[in-house]
Coordinates of C-alpha atoms and ligand atoms in Angstrom, one line a residue:
X1 CA -60.0 -37.5 102.2
X2 CA -60.4 -37.0 98.6
X3 CA -59.1 -38.9 95.4
X4 CA -58.7 -38.7 91.9
X5 CA -61.5 -37.7 89.7
X6 CA -63.7 -36.5 93.0
X7 CA -66.1 -33.6 92.2
X8 CA -66.1 -31.0 94.8
X9 CA -67.4 -27.7 95.0
X10 CA -65.0 -24.7 95.9
X11 CA -64.9 -21.0 96.3
X12 CA -61.6 -19.6 95.1
X13 CA -60.3 -17.1 97.5
X14 CA -56.3 -16.6 96.1
X15 CA -54.3 -16.6 93.0
X16 CA -51.1 -19.4 92.8
X17 CA -48.0 -18.1 91.5
X18 CA -48.8 -20.2 88.3
X19 CA -52.1 -18.3 87.6
X20 CA -54.1 -21.1 89.3
X21 CA -57.2 -20.3 91.7
X22 CA -56.5 -21.7 95.3
X23 CA -59.6 -22.7 97.3
X24 CA -59.9 -24.2 100.9
X25 CA -62.2 -26.9 102.0
X26 CA -62.0 -27.3 105.9
X27 CA -58.3 -26.2 105.7
X28 CA -57.5 -28.5 103.1
X29 CA -56.4 -26.4 100.1
X30 CA -57.1 -27.2 96.5
X31 CA -55.2 -26.0 93.5
X32 CA -57.4 -25.4 90.8
X33 CA -56.3 -25.1 86.9
X34 CA -58.4 -22.4 85.1
X35 CA -60.4 -21.0 88.0
X36 CA -60.1 -17.7 89.4
X37 CA -60.4 -15.8 92.5
X38 CA -64.0 -15.0 93.2
X39 CA -65.4 -18.0 91.2
X40 CA -67.4 -20.8 92.9
X41 CA -66.5 -23.5 90.7
X42 CA -66.8 -27.5 90.2
X43 CA -63.3 -29.1 90.4
X44 CA -62.0 -32.6 89.5
X45 CA -59.3 -33.7 91.6
X46 CA -56.2 -34.5 89.5
X47 CA -53.6 -35.6 92.0
X48 CA -54.0 -35.7 96.1
X49 CA -51.2 -35.0 98.7
X50 CA -51.5 -34.8 102.3
X51 CA -52.6 -31.3 103.1
X52 CA -53.3 -30.1 99.3
X53 CA -54.7 -31.4 96.0
X54 CA -54.2 -30.3 92.2
X55 CA -57.5 -29.8 90.2
X56 CA -59.2 -28.8 87.3
X57 CA -62.0 -26.3 86.7
X58 CA -64.9 -28.3 85.3
X59 CA -67.8 -26.1 85.6
X60 CA -68.2 -22.5 86.9
X61 CA -71.2 -22.3 89.2
X62 CA -70.9 -18.3 89.9
X63 CA -68.2 -16.4 88.1
X64 CA -65.8 -14.2 89.4
X65 CA -66.5 -10.3 88.8
X66 CA -62.6 -10.4 87.6
X67 CA -63.7 -12.5 84.8
X68 CA -63.2 -10.6 81.4
X69 CA -64.0 -12.3 77.6
X70 CA -60.3 -13.6 76.7
X71 CA -59.6 -12.2 73.3
X72 CA -57.8 -15.3 71.9
X73 CA -60.1 -18.5 72.0
X74 CA -57.1 -20.7 72.5
X75 CA -56.1 -19.3 76.0
X76 CA -56.7 -22.1 77.9
X77 CA -55.1 -24.7 75.8
X78 CA -52.1 -22.7 74.8
X79 CA -50.5 -22.3 78.2
X80 CA -48.6 -19.1 77.0
X81 CA -51.0 -16.7 78.7
X82 CA -52.1 -18.0 82.3
X83 CA -54.3 -15.5 83.3
X84 CA -55.4 -13.8 80.1
X85 CA -59.3 -14.4 81.4
X86 CA -58.6 -12.1 84.2
X87 CA -59.3 -8.3 84.1
X88 CA -55.8 -6.5 83.4
X89 CA -56.2 -4.3 86.7
X90 CA -57.0 -7.2 88.7
X91 CA -53.7 -9.0 87.0
X92 CA -51.4 -6.1 87.8
X93 CA -52.8 -6.1 91.5
X94 CA -52.0 -9.5 91.8
X95 CA -48.5 -9.0 91.0
X96 CA -48.0 -6.3 93.3
X97 CA -49.3 -8.7 95.9
X98 CA -47.2 -11.4 94.9
X99 CA -44.1 -9.5 95.0
X100 CA -45.1 -8.0 98.5
X101 CA -45.7 -11.5 100.0
X102 CA -42.6 -12.7 99.0
X103 CA -40.7 -9.5 100.4
X104 CA -42.9 -10.2 103.6
X105 CA -42.6 -14.0 103.6
X106 CA -39.1 -14.7 102.2
X107 CA -37.4 -11.3 102.9
X108 CA -38.8 -10.7 106.4
X109 CA -39.7 -7.1 105.6
X110 CA -42.8 -5.6 107.8
X111 CA -45.7 -5.2 106.1
X112 CA -46.2 -1.5 107.0
X113 CA -42.4 -0.6 106.1
X114 CA -43.2 -2.2 102.4
X115 CA -46.5 -0.1 102.0
X116 CA -44.3 2.8 102.5
X117 CA -41.5 2.2 100.1
X118 CA -43.1 0.2 97.5
X119 CA -44.3 2.1 94.3
X120 CA -47.0 1.1 92.2
X121 CA -46.8 -1.5 89.4
X122 CA -45.6 0.1 86.2
X123 CA -48.4 -1.4 83.9
X124 CA -49.2 -1.1 80.1
X125 CA -51.7 1.0 78.6
X126 CA -52.0 -1.8 75.9
X127 CA -51.6 -4.7 77.3
X128 CA -51.6 -6.8 74.2
X129 CA -49.4 -7.2 71.1
X130 CA -46.6 -6.2 73.3
X131 CA -44.0 -8.7 72.0
X132 CA -41.3 -8.1 69.2
X133 CA -40.1 -11.9 68.5
X134 CA -42.4 -14.9 67.5
X135 CA -41.1 -18.3 67.7
X136 CA -43.7 -20.5 65.7
X137 CA -43.6 -24.3 65.8
X138 CA -44.1 -25.6 62.0
X139 CA -45.9 -29.0 61.7
X140 CA -48.7 -30.8 59.9
X141 CA -52.1 -31.2 61.2
X142 CA -54.3 -34.7 61.0
X143 CA -55.3 -33.6 57.2
X144 CA -51.7 -33.4 56.0
X145 CA -51.9 -29.6 55.8
X146 CA -49.0 -27.7 56.9
X147 CA -49.8 -25.3 60.1
X148 CA -48.1 -23.0 62.4
X149 CA -48.9 -22.5 65.7
X150 CA -48.2 -23.4 69.6
X151 CA -47.9 -26.7 71.3
X152 CA -50.8 -27.9 73.3
X153 CA -50.2 -27.7 77.0
X154 CA -47.1 -30.1 77.9
X155 CA -47.0 -31.9 74.5
X156 CA -45.5 -31.6 71.2
X157 CA -48.8 -31.4 69.1
X158 CA -49.4 -28.4 67.3
X159 CA -52.8 -26.4 67.6
X160 CA -52.8 -24.4 64.4
X161 CA -53.0 -20.8 65.3
X162 CA -51.4 -17.6 63.5
X163 CA -53.2 -14.6 65.6
X164 CA -51.5 -14.5 68.9
X165 CA -52.6 -11.8 71.0
X166 CA -49.1 -11.0 72.4
X167 CA -47.6 -10.5 69.3
X168 CA -47.0 -7.7 66.8
X169 CA -49.8 -8.1 64.2
X170 CA -47.5 -8.3 61.2
X171 CA -46.6 -11.8 62.2
X172 CA -49.9 -13.0 60.8
X173 CA -49.5 -12.1 57.3
X174 CA -45.8 -13.5 57.2
X175 CA -46.8 -16.7 58.8
X176 CA -49.6 -17.5 56.2
X177 CA -47.4 -16.4 53.3
X178 CA -44.8 -19.1 54.6
X179 CA -47.7 -21.8 55.1
X180 CA -49.0 -20.9 51.5
X181 CA -45.4 -21.0 49.8
X182 CA -44.7 -24.6 51.5
X183 CA -48.1 -25.6 50.2
X184 CA -47.4 -24.3 46.7
X185 CA -43.6 -26.0 46.6
X186 CA -44.4 -28.9 48.5
X187 CA -41.9 -28.5 51.3
X188 CA -42.3 -30.7 54.1
X189 CA -43.1 -29.4 57.8
X190 CA -40.7 -31.1 60.2
X191 CA -41.9 -34.0 62.2
X192 CA -40.0 -34.7 65.3
X193 CA -41.0 -38.4 65.6
X194 CA -39.7 -39.5 62.6
X195 CA -37.0 -36.5 62.5
X196 CA -38.2 -35.8 58.8
X197 CA -39.4 -32.8 56.9
X198 CA -37.8 -29.3 56.5
X199 CA -39.0 -26.5 58.3
X200 CA -39.1 -26.6 62.0
X201 CA -39.8 -23.2 63.5
X202 CA -40.3 -19.5 61.9
X203 CA -38.5 -16.9 64.3
X204 CA -40.0 -13.4 63.6
X205 CA -38.4 -10.3 65.2
X206 CA -39.9 -6.7 64.7
X207 CA -38.0 -3.6 65.7
X208 CA -40.7 -1.6 67.4
X209 CA -38.9 1.4 67.1
X210 CA -37.1 1.2 63.5
X211 CA -39.9 -0.8 62.4
X212 CA -37.7 -3.4 60.8
X213 CA -38.7 -7.4 60.4
X214 CA -36.3 -10.4 60.4
X215 CA -37.6 -13.4 59.2
X216 CA -35.7 -16.8 60.1
X217 CA -36.6 -20.5 58.9
X218 CA -35.2 -22.9 61.7
X219 CA -34.6 -26.1 59.0
X220 CA -33.9 -29.6 59.2
X221 CA -31.1 -29.4 56.4
X222 CA -28.3 -27.6 55.2
X223 CA -29.8 -25.3 52.9
X224 CA -33.6 -24.0 51.9
X225 CA -34.7 -24.7 48.2
X226 CA -36.5 -21.9 46.1
X227 CA -34.7 -19.1 48.1
X228 CA -35.1 -16.7 45.4
X229 CA -38.8 -16.9 45.0
X230 CA -39.5 -17.6 48.9
X231 CA -37.5 -14.1 49.5
X232 CA -39.1 -12.2 46.7
X233 CA -42.4 -12.9 47.6
X234 CA -42.0 -12.2 51.2
X235 CA -40.6 -8.4 50.6
X236 CA -43.6 -8.1 48.2
X237 CA -46.3 -8.7 51.3
X238 CA -48.6 -5.9 51.3
X239 CA -48.1 -3.5 54.2
X240 CA -45.1 -5.2 56.0
X241 CA -43.0 -6.4 52.8
X242 CA -41.2 -3.2 52.8
X243 CA -40.3 -3.5 56.2
X244 CA -38.4 -6.9 56.2
X245 CA -34.8 -6.0 56.2
X246 CA -33.3 -9.6 56.6
X247 CA -34.6 -13.0 55.7
X248 CA -32.3 -16.1 57.1
X249 CA -32.5 -19.5 57.7
X250 CA -30.8 -21.8 60.6
X251 CA -29.7 -25.3 60.8
X252 CA -31.1 -27.2 63.3
X253 CA -30.7 -31.0 62.4
X254 CA -30.3 -32.5 65.9
X255 CA -33.1 -34.2 67.7
X256 CA -33.6 -31.9 70.4
X257 CA -35.8 -29.3 72.1
X258 CA -33.5 -26.5 71.5
X259 CA -35.1 -24.2 68.7
X260 CA -32.4 -22.5 66.8
X261 CA -29.4 -24.0 65.6
X262 CA -25.9 -22.8 66.6
X263 CA -25.4 -20.2 63.3
X264 CA -27.3 -19.1 60.8
X265 CA -27.3 -18.0 56.7
X266 CA -28.6 -15.0 55.3
X267 CA -30.9 -15.5 52.2
X268 CA -32.0 -12.1 51.8
X269 CA -30.8 -8.6 53.0
X270 CA -28.5 -8.0 56.2
X271 CA -27.2 -10.2 59.0
X272 CA -29.3 -8.7 61.6
X273 CA -32.3 -5.9 61.9
X274 CA -31.7 -2.7 64.2
X275 CA -33.6 -1.4 67.2
X276 CA -33.5 1.1 69.9
X277 CA -34.5 1.1 73.2
X278 CA -34.5 5.2 74.5
X279 CA -31.5 6.6 72.8
X280 CA -29.4 3.4 72.6
X281 CA -29.2 1.5 69.2
X282 CA -29.2 -2.4 69.3
X283 CA -28.2 -5.0 66.5
X284 CA -30.3 -7.9 66.5
X285 CA -29.7 -11.1 64.7
X286 CA -31.7 -14.3 64.9
X287 CA -29.3 -15.8 67.5
X288 CA -29.1 -12.5 69.7
X289 CA -30.7 -12.2 73.3
X290 CA -33.2 -9.4 73.2
X291 CA -36.1 -8.0 75.5
X292 CA -39.1 -9.2 74.0
X293 CA -41.3 -6.2 75.3
X294 CA -39.1 -3.0 74.3
X295 CA -42.3 -0.8 75.6
X296 CA -41.7 -1.6 79.2
X297 CA -38.3 -2.6 79.1
X298 CA -37.5 1.4 78.1
X299 CA -39.4 2.3 81.1
X300 CA -37.9 -0.7 83.2
X301 CA -34.1 0.7 82.5
X302 CA -35.1 4.4 83.0
X303 CA -36.3 3.3 86.6
X304 CA -33.0 1.6 86.8
X305 CA -31.2 4.9 85.9
X306 CA -33.4 7.2 87.8
X307 CA -32.7 4.9 90.9
X308 CA -28.6 4.9 90.0
X309 CA -29.0 8.4 90.3
X310 CA -25.8 9.1 88.4
X311 CA -23.8 12.7 87.9
X312 CA -21.3 11.6 85.5
X313 CA -18.9 10.9 87.6
X314 CA -19.6 7.5 88.8
X315 CA -18.1 3.8 88.4
X316 CA -20.9 1.5 87.8
X317 CA -20.9 -2.2 87.5
X318 CA -23.7 -3.9 85.7
X319 CA -23.6 -7.9 86.4
X320 CA -25.6 -10.2 84.3
X321 CA -25.4 -7.8 81.4
X322 CA -26.6 -9.8 78.7
X323 CA -25.7 -7.6 75.4
X324 CA -25.3 -4.9 77.6
X325 CA -28.5 -3.0 77.2
X326 CA -28.6 -1.6 80.7
X327 CA -25.0 -1.2 80.7
X328 CA -25.6 1.2 77.7
X329 CA -28.4 3.2 79.4
X330 CA -26.0 3.7 82.1
X331 CA -22.9 4.8 80.3
X332 CA -25.2 7.5 79.0
X333 CA -24.5 9.0 82.4
X334 CA -21.8 7.3 84.4
X335 CA -18.0 8.0 84.1
X336 CA -17.2 4.1 83.6
X337 CA -19.4 1.2 83.6
X338 CA -18.3 -2.5 83.9
X339 CA -20.6 -5.3 82.4
X340 CA -20.2 -9.0 83.3
X341 CA -22.2 -11.7 81.7
X342 CA -21.5 -15.4 81.5
X343 CA -22.2 -15.8 77.7
X344 CA -19.3 -15.3 75.2
X345 CA -21.9 -14.2 72.6
X346 CA -23.8 -11.9 74.5
X347 CA -20.4 -10.0 75.7
X348 CA -19.2 -9.9 72.0
X349 CA -22.9 -8.0 71.3
X350 CA -22.2 -6.0 74.1
X351 CA -19.1 -4.8 72.7
X352 CA -20.3 -4.5 69.1
X353 CA -23.5 -2.2 70.5
X354 CA -20.8 -0.2 72.6
X355 CA -18.9 0.8 69.4
X356 CA -22.2 1.1 67.4
X357 CA -23.2 3.9 69.8
X358 CA -19.9 5.5 70.5
X359 CA -19.6 4.5 73.9
X360 CA -15.7 4.2 75.1
X361 CA -16.7 4.2 79.0
X362 CA -18.2 0.4 78.7
X363 CA -15.9 -2.3 79.3
X364 CA -17.1 -6.1 79.3
X365 CA -16.1 -9.1 80.7
X366 CA -17.0 -12.4 79.8
X367 CA -17.6 -15.2 83.0
X368 CA -19.6 -16.0 86.3
X369 CA -20.3 -12.6 88.3
X370 CA -19.6 -14.8 91.5
X371 CA -16.1 -15.3 89.8
X372 CA -14.9 -12.3 87.7
X373 CA -16.3 -9.6 90.7
X374 CA -14.5 -11.6 93.7
X375 CA -11.4 -12.0 91.5
X376 CA -11.6 -8.7 90.3
X377 CA -12.0 -7.3 93.7
X378 CA -9.1 -8.8 95.2
X379 CA -6.5 -8.7 92.6
X380 CA -6.9 -5.2 91.2
X381 CA -8.5 -3.6 94.1
X382 CA -11.7 -2.6 91.8
X383 CA -14.3 -0.1 92.8
X384 CA -18.0 0.7 92.7
X385 CA -20.3 3.6 93.3
X386 CA -23.2 1.8 92.1
X387 CA -23.9 -2.0 91.2
X388 CA -26.8 -3.0 89.2
X389 CA -27.7 -6.4 88.8
X390 CA -30.2 -8.3 86.8
X391 CA -29.9 -12.1 87.7
X392 CA -31.8 -15.0 86.1
X393 CA -34.2 -16.5 88.2
X394 CA -32.1 -18.1 90.6
X395 CA -31.1 -14.7 91.6
X396 CA -27.3 -14.0 92.8
X397 CA -25.0 -16.3 94.3
X398 CA -24.0 -15.6 97.6
X399 CA -20.3 -15.1 96.6
X400 CA -21.3 -12.5 94.5
X401 CA -23.6 -11.1 97.2
X402 CA -20.6 -10.9 99.7
X403 CA -18.1 -9.5 97.2
X404 CA -20.8 -6.6 96.3
X405 CA -21.3 -6.0 100.2
X406 CA -17.3 -5.8 100.6
X407 CA -17.2 -3.3 97.8
X408 CA -19.4 -0.8 99.9
X409 CA -20.8 0.9 96.6
X410 CA -23.1 3.9 97.8
X411 CA -26.2 2.5 95.9
X412 CA -27.1 -1.3 94.6
X413 CA -29.9 -1.3 91.9
X414 CA -31.2 -4.7 91.9
X415 CA -33.6 -6.0 88.7
X416 CA -35.2 -9.1 89.2
X417 CA -37.5 -11.2 87.3
X418 CA -38.1 -13.4 90.3
X419 CA -39.4 -11.9 93.5
X420 CA -38.5 -14.9 95.5
X421 CA -35.0 -15.0 94.6
X422 CA -35.2 -11.1 95.1
X423 CA -36.8 -11.3 98.6
X424 CA -34.0 -13.8 99.5
X425 CA -31.4 -11.5 98.4
X426 CA -32.6 -8.4 99.8
X427 CA -32.7 -10.3 103.2
X428 CA -28.9 -10.7 102.5
X429 CA -27.8 -7.5 101.7
X430 CA -30.1 -5.8 104.2
X431 CA -28.4 -7.4 107.2
X432 CA -25.0 -6.7 105.6
X433 CA -25.1 -2.7 105.4
X434 CA -27.8 -1.9 103.0
X435 CA -31.3 -0.2 103.3
X436 CA -34.0 -1.2 101.0
X437 CA -35.3 2.4 99.7
X438 CA -37.6 1.6 96.8
X439 CA -39.5 -1.4 95.4
X440 CA -41.4 -0.9 91.9
X441 CA -42.8 -3.8 90.2
X442 CA -43.4 -4.1 86.4
X443 CA -45.4 -5.6 84.2
X444 CA -43.1 -6.8 81.4
X445 CA -45.7 -10.0 80.4
X446 CA -49.0 -8.9 80.7
X447 CA -51.5 -11.8 80.6
X448 CA -48.9 -13.9 82.1
X449 CA -48.2 -14.7 85.9
X450 CA -44.7 -13.3 85.7
X451 CA -43.6 -9.9 87.4
X452 CA -40.0 -8.3 87.1
X453 CA -38.8 -5.7 89.7
X454 CA -36.5 -2.6 90.2
X455 CA -35.4 -2.3 93.4
X456 CA -32.8 0.5 94.9
X457 CA -30.6 -0.5 98.1
X458 CA -28.5 2.4 99.9
X459 CA -25.5 2.0 101.9
X460 CA -26.3 2.9 105.6
Ligands
SAH501 N1 -29.6 -7.4 81.8 C1 -29.6 -7.8 80.7 C2 -29.9 -9.2 81.0 C3 -30.3 -10.1 81.9 S1 -31.1 -11.8 81.9 C4 -30.7 -7.2 79.8 O1 -31.5 -6.7 80.3 O2 -30.9 -7.5 78.6 C5 -29.7 -12.6 82.9 C6 -28.4 -12.6 82.1 O3 -27.4 -13.1 83.1 C7 -28.6 -13.5 81.0 O4 -27.6 -13.0 79.8 C8 -27.4 -14.5 81.5 O5 -27.1 -15.5 80.7 C9 -26.8 -14.1 82.6 N2 -26.1 -15.1 83.6 C10 -26.6 -16.1 83.9 N3 -25.8 -16.7 85.2 C11 -24.7 -15.7 85.2 C12 -23.8 -15.5 86.3 N4 -23.5 -16.7 86.9 N5 -22.8 -14.8 85.9 C13 -23.2 -13.7 85.0 N6 -24.2 -13.8 84.1 C14 -24.7 -14.8 84.2

């Protein structure tokens, strides 16, 4: 039996769901942070349980052939990229395997069946700089300098870094401008322990198609001083200044981990930037939800649309519709789309986006899918040819699945960000009159352990 701080030598044979390496010694499993499949490492035991222990990689004795030189020197301390040191092809293979394992273990689908219906993962040709949204905490370092960066794993101390490998390159000059402006005008960074200082976070959003940029400061105060020189300097920034369309601040004076305030004010320009996914335009405000990887999101929606196989005659329900991104892609090909979403502001955005694009065949409802759908089914005898769902990580509520089955749509397209709950829900649907036809994993978040899936079910 091992105890804390023991050093053991172990060969890593598997990858855990958080990207950690898994090795076994006489059947006893070790979950080793920062170790990779194929490594032989010296690991320090951090915490022991009856059948397994958590450990940390202390020394790599023999490196795995899947190891690559990470592009970011902070990849270990940051925690944003769990698997940046892994070859990208191997990352994708790992994600495919993770989906398949969950479908076998939790969904009960046979391996040979999955091999026949699973499509290869949709990977990125350029797996860096894919995020259109940057949120940087602002703080003060040991020397009293204002810094922007990221929180060191599980803490709230900020490590200075303005060059994240996942973000659009324009974030760097914008952040550097903000830091030098704060220094010049002696504007204090927020100190969360003392609950003092002004600037808490900087939000930068970029429209990858439109090129438009939004900068929003989250401040511990009701107003931002020096708005005029601040905005004038920003829009004059070389290369990026002319793309800035909106400069805002959002007041957040609470002692909280929630980043954004409840509202925002425009300092310069518009309240929103515009971007598009495929042919559909969206207005994005500082508080709107918008998919962070637009390149892969476009492909994901195209896949969902292909699986939905619409001819123009269908009535389609889009459950967990957010700001209506999937609903509006569907509306291009369907007779009528109904979207359901629990957050009222998202539904307000969805309606506005429908109008912006001139869709008259998309209707949106606020409420929980598991409440809105059964009620509409019982009271209004609603109908669906196709149902699309894109639930949060916990998957669909059983009342929602039950009603979907009762409605007997010809096809169900299930978009998922958690293959474990996906597998559980697919099992239910396949025990209740549906057949799993297709599964396609999507790499929406390269360098992280997350994987999305689009699946198609057909009524038997
Ligand atoms: N389809 C959208 C959003 C998917 S994220 C897109 O691609 O942009 C999942 C969404 O489900 C979130 O917007 C969340 O607010 C919403 N949600 C969470 N629980 C819900 C529930 N019980 N009923 C309806 N919507 C819910």
